[in-house]
Amino acid sequence: MLWHKTLKPVRDAEFGTSLFKRCVRWILALNISYLQIKKRPLLNKLLTFARQIHKNCERTEQQRQKAIEDEKNYLKAKGIFFGLVFSDSLICIKVIESVKEMEEEGRIMHHCVGGYHNKANSLILSATIDGKRIETIEVSLKTLKVVQSRGVCNSNTEYHDRIIRLVEDNTELIRQRMNAA
């Protein structure tokens, strides 16, 4: 059968999505022999569509596996800092505790911090006022200095200097976590 020659059979566990399952069942429900003889272009389009869906399912599964691995690596590398929070009377600064949270920070703040989870010598913090994100801070774990602090679209906010001062005043808390590990 053309079906077996052009699209490898796939076990249910590999399908990934119900859309793919429905598509495959629909194609199989057609009279494949008739389509091979009379409607070959239609069959080819259907099989191409099914292959594309399968490829997308595989890609999504690979991305999911990479995300799980990234989370494990981030927990291992930065877990000692989780729960670290410091604040003054207005601003609260806390460690970003997951890759997902970091990606969300980047998306909401419209800057590139979402990919910083792989930076081995950086600690990423989020500054908020009343739960609203105002700046994202990168601290060097080698020097314990603020590398950068950025607001929405990489801008500096009116609280920029105050945030940097607050982080620098609390670097000893970061050092204590590093020494405890």
CSV table of C-alpha atoms in Angstrom, one decimal:
chain,number,residue,atom,x,y,z
A,1,MET,CA,0.0,0.0,0.0
A,2,LEU,CA,1.2,3.5,-0.7
A,3,TRP,CA,0.3,4.5,2.9
A,4,HIS,CA,3.0,2.2,4.3
A,5,LYS,CA,5.6,3.3,1.7
A,6,THR,CA,5.2,7.0,2.2
A,7,LEU,CA,4.4,7.4,5.9
A,8,LYS,CA,5.9,5.1,8.5
A,9,PRO,CA,3.3,3.5,10.8
A,10,VAL,CA,3.3,5.3,14.1
A,11,ARG,CA,2.4,3.8,17.5
A,12,ASP,CA,-0.4,5.6,19.4
A,13,ALA,CA,2.1,6.8,22.0
A,14,GLU,CA,4.0,8.7,19.3
A,15,PHE,CA,1.0,10.5,17.9
A,16,GLY,CA,1.1,13.3,20.5
A,17,THR,CA,-2.1,15.1,19.6
A,18,SER,CA,-5.6,14.1,19.0
A,19,LEU,CA,-5.6,16.2,15.8
A,20,PHE,CA,-3.0,13.9,14.3
A,21,LYS,CA,-5.0,10.8,15.4
A,22,ARG,CA,-8.2,12.2,13.8
A,23,CYS,CA,-6.3,13.0,10.6
A,24,VAL,CA,-4.8,9.6,10.3
A,25,ARG,CA,-8.1,7.8,11.1
A,26,TRP,CA,-9.8,10.0,8.5
A,27,ILE,CA,-7.3,9.2,5.9
A,28,LEU,CA,-7.4,5.5,6.7
A,29,ALA,CA,-11.2,5.6,6.6
A,30,LEU,CA,-11.0,6.6,2.9
A,31,ASN,CA,-10.8,4.0,0.3
A,32,ILE,CA,-7.0,4.2,-0.2
A,33,SER,CA,-7.1,1.8,-3.2
A,34,TYR,CA,-9.6,4.1,-5.0
A,35,LEU,CA,-7.5,7.1,-4.2
A,36,GLN,CA,-4.3,5.5,-5.4
A,37,ILE,CA,-5.9,4.8,-8.8
A,38,LYS,CA,-8.2,7.7,-9.4
A,39,LYS,CA,-7.2,10.6,-7.1
A,40,ARG,CA,-3.5,10.3,-6.6
A,41,PRO,CA,-3.0,14.1,-6.2
A,42,LEU,CA,-5.5,14.2,-3.4
A,43,LEU,CA,-3.9,11.2,-1.7
A,44,ASN,CA,-0.5,12.9,-1.9
A,45,LYS,CA,-1.9,16.1,-0.4
A,46,LEU,CA,-3.5,14.2,2.5
A,47,LEU,CA,-0.3,12.2,3.2
A,48,THR,CA,1.8,15.3,3.0
A,49,PHE,CA,-0.5,17.0,5.5
A,50,ALA,CA,-0.4,14.0,7.8
A,51,ARG,CA,3.5,13.9,7.6
A,52,GLN,CA,3.6,17.6,8.4
A,53,ILE,CA,1.4,17.1,11.5
A,54,HIS,CA,3.6,14.2,12.6
A,55,LYS,CA,6.8,16.3,12.1
A,56,ASN,CA,5.2,19.1,14.2
A,57,CYS,CA,4.3,16.6,17.0
A,58,GLU,CA,7.9,15.3,17.0
A,59,ARG,CA,9.3,18.8,17.1
A,60,THR,CA,6.9,19.7,20.0
A,61,GLU,CA,8.0,16.6,21.9
A,62,GLN,CA,11.7,17.5,21.4
A,63,GLN,CA,11.0,21.0,22.6
A,64,ARG,CA,9.1,19.6,25.7
A,65,GLN,CA,12.0,17.3,26.5
A,66,LYS,CA,14.5,20.2,26.1
A,67,ALA,CA,12.4,22.4,28.4
A,68,ILE,CA,12.3,19.6,31.1
A,69,GLU,CA,16.1,19.3,30.8
A,70,ASP,CA,16.6,23.1,31.0
A,71,GLU,CA,14.4,23.2,34.1
A,72,LYS,CA,16.5,20.4,35.8
A,73,ASN,CA,19.8,22.2,34.9
A,74,TYR,CA,18.5,25.5,36.1
A,75,LEU,CA,17.4,24.0,39.4
A,76,LYS,CA,20.7,22.3,39.9
A,77,ALA,CA,22.7,25.5,39.0
A,78,LYS,CA,20.6,28.1,40.8
A,79,GLY,CA,18.5,26.2,43.3
A,80,ILE,CA,20.6,27.4,46.2
A,81,PHE,CA,19.3,30.9,45.6
A,82,PHE,CA,15.6,30.0,45.4
A,83,GLY,CA,13.5,31.8,48.0
A,84,LEU,CA,16.0,34.7,48.2
A,85,VAL,CA,13.9,38.0,48.5
A,86,PHE,CA,14.9,41.4,49.7
A,87,SER,CA,13.0,44.7,49.7
A,88,ASP,CA,12.7,48.2,50.9
A,89,SER,CA,9.6,50.1,51.7
A,90,LEU,CA,8.4,50.0,48.1
A,91,ILE,CA,10.4,47.6,45.9
A,92,CYS,CA,10.6,43.8,46.2
A,93,ILE,CA,13.4,41.9,44.5
A,94,LYS,CA,13.3,38.1,44.2
A,95,VAL,CA,15.3,35.4,42.4
A,96,ILE,CA,13.6,34.1,39.2
A,97,GLU,CA,13.1,30.4,40.1
A,98,SER,CA,12.4,28.6,36.9
A,99,VAL,CA,13.1,28.7,33.2
A,100,LYS,CA,9.4,29.1,32.5
A,101,GLU,CA,9.3,32.1,34.9
A,102,MET,CA,12.3,33.6,33.2
A,103,GLU,CA,10.8,33.2,29.7
A,104,GLU,CA,7.6,34.8,31.1
A,105,GLU,CA,9.6,37.7,32.5
A,106,GLY,CA,11.2,38.2,29.1
A,107,ARG,CA,7.9,38.1,27.3
A,108,ILE,CA,6.1,40.5,29.6
A,109,MET,CA,9.1,42.9,29.9
A,110,HIS,CA,9.8,42.7,26.1
A,111,HIS,CA,13.5,41.9,26.5
A,112,CYS,CA,15.8,39.0,26.0
A,113,VAL,CA,16.2,37.6,29.5
A,114,GLY,CA,14.2,34.6,28.5
A,115,GLY,CA,17.3,32.9,27.2
A,116,TYR,CA,19.5,33.8,30.2
A,117,HIS,CA,18.9,30.5,32.1
A,118,ASN,CA,22.0,29.0,30.5
A,119,LYS,CA,24.3,31.8,31.8
A,120,ALA,CA,26.3,29.9,34.4
A,121,ASN,CA,27.8,32.9,36.2
A,122,SER,CA,24.7,35.1,36.3
A,123,LEU,CA,21.8,35.3,38.7
A,124,ILE,CA,18.6,36.8,37.4
A,125,LEU,CA,16.3,38.8,39.7
A,126,SER,CA,12.9,40.4,39.2
A,127,ALA,CA,12.0,43.7,40.8
A,128,THR,CA,8.4,44.4,41.5
A,129,ILE,CA,6.2,47.1,43.0
A,130,ASP,CA,2.8,45.8,44.3
A,131,GLY,CA,3.3,42.6,42.3
A,132,LYS,CA,3.9,44.5,39.0
A,133,ARG,CA,7.3,43.8,37.3
A,134,ILE,CA,9.3,47.0,36.8
A,135,GLU,CA,12.9,45.8,36.1
A,136,THR,CA,14.9,42.6,35.6
A,137,ILE,CA,18.3,42.5,37.1
A,138,GLU,CA,21.4,40.4,36.1
A,139,VAL,CA,24.0,39.9,38.9
A,140,SER,CA,27.4,38.4,38.2
A,141,LEU,CA,28.1,35.5,40.5
A,142,LYS,CA,31.8,36.1,40.1
A,143,THR,CA,31.9,39.7,41.1
A,144,LEU,CA,28.5,40.1,42.8
A,145,LYS,CA,28.0,43.2,40.9
A,146,VAL,CA,24.9,44.2,38.9
A,147,VAL,CA,25.7,43.6,35.2
A,148,GLN,CA,22.5,45.1,34.0
A,149,SER,CA,19.0,46.1,35.1
A,150,ARG,CA,16.4,46.7,32.5
A,151,GLY,CA,12.7,47.7,32.5
A,152,VAL,CA,10.2,47.2,29.7
A,153,CYS,CA,11.8,47.2,26.3
A,154,ASN,CA,15.3,47.5,27.9
A,155,SER,CA,14.5,51.0,29.3
A,156,ASN,CA,15.6,52.4,32.7
A,157,THR,CA,12.7,53.2,35.0
A,158,GLU,CA,12.5,56.0,37.5
A,159,TYR,CA,13.4,53.3,40.2
A,160,HIS,CA,16.6,52.1,38.3
A,161,ASP,CA,19.2,53.6,40.7
A,162,ARG,CA,17.2,52.6,43.7
A,163,ILE,CA,16.9,49.0,42.4
A,164,ILE,CA,20.7,48.7,41.8
A,165,ARG,CA,21.4,50.2,45.2
A,166,LEU,CA,19.0,47.7,46.9
A,167,VAL,CA,20.7,44.7,45.1
A,168,GLU,CA,24.2,46.0,46.0
A,169,ASP,CA,23.2,46.4,49.6
A,170,ASN,CA,22.1,42.8,49.7
A,171,THR,CA,24.9,41.0,47.8
A,172,GLU,CA,26.0,39.6,51.2
A,173,LEU,CA,22.8,37.4,51.2
A,174,ILE,CA,23.8,36.1,47.7
A,175,ARG,CA,27.4,35.4,49.0
A,176,GLN,CA,26.0,33.6,52.0
A,177,ARG,CA,23.9,31.3,49.8
A,178,MET,CA,27.0,30.6,47.6
A,179,ASN,CA,29.1,29.8,50.6
A,180,ALA,CA,26.5,27.5,52.1
A,181,ALA,CA,26.4,25.3,49.0
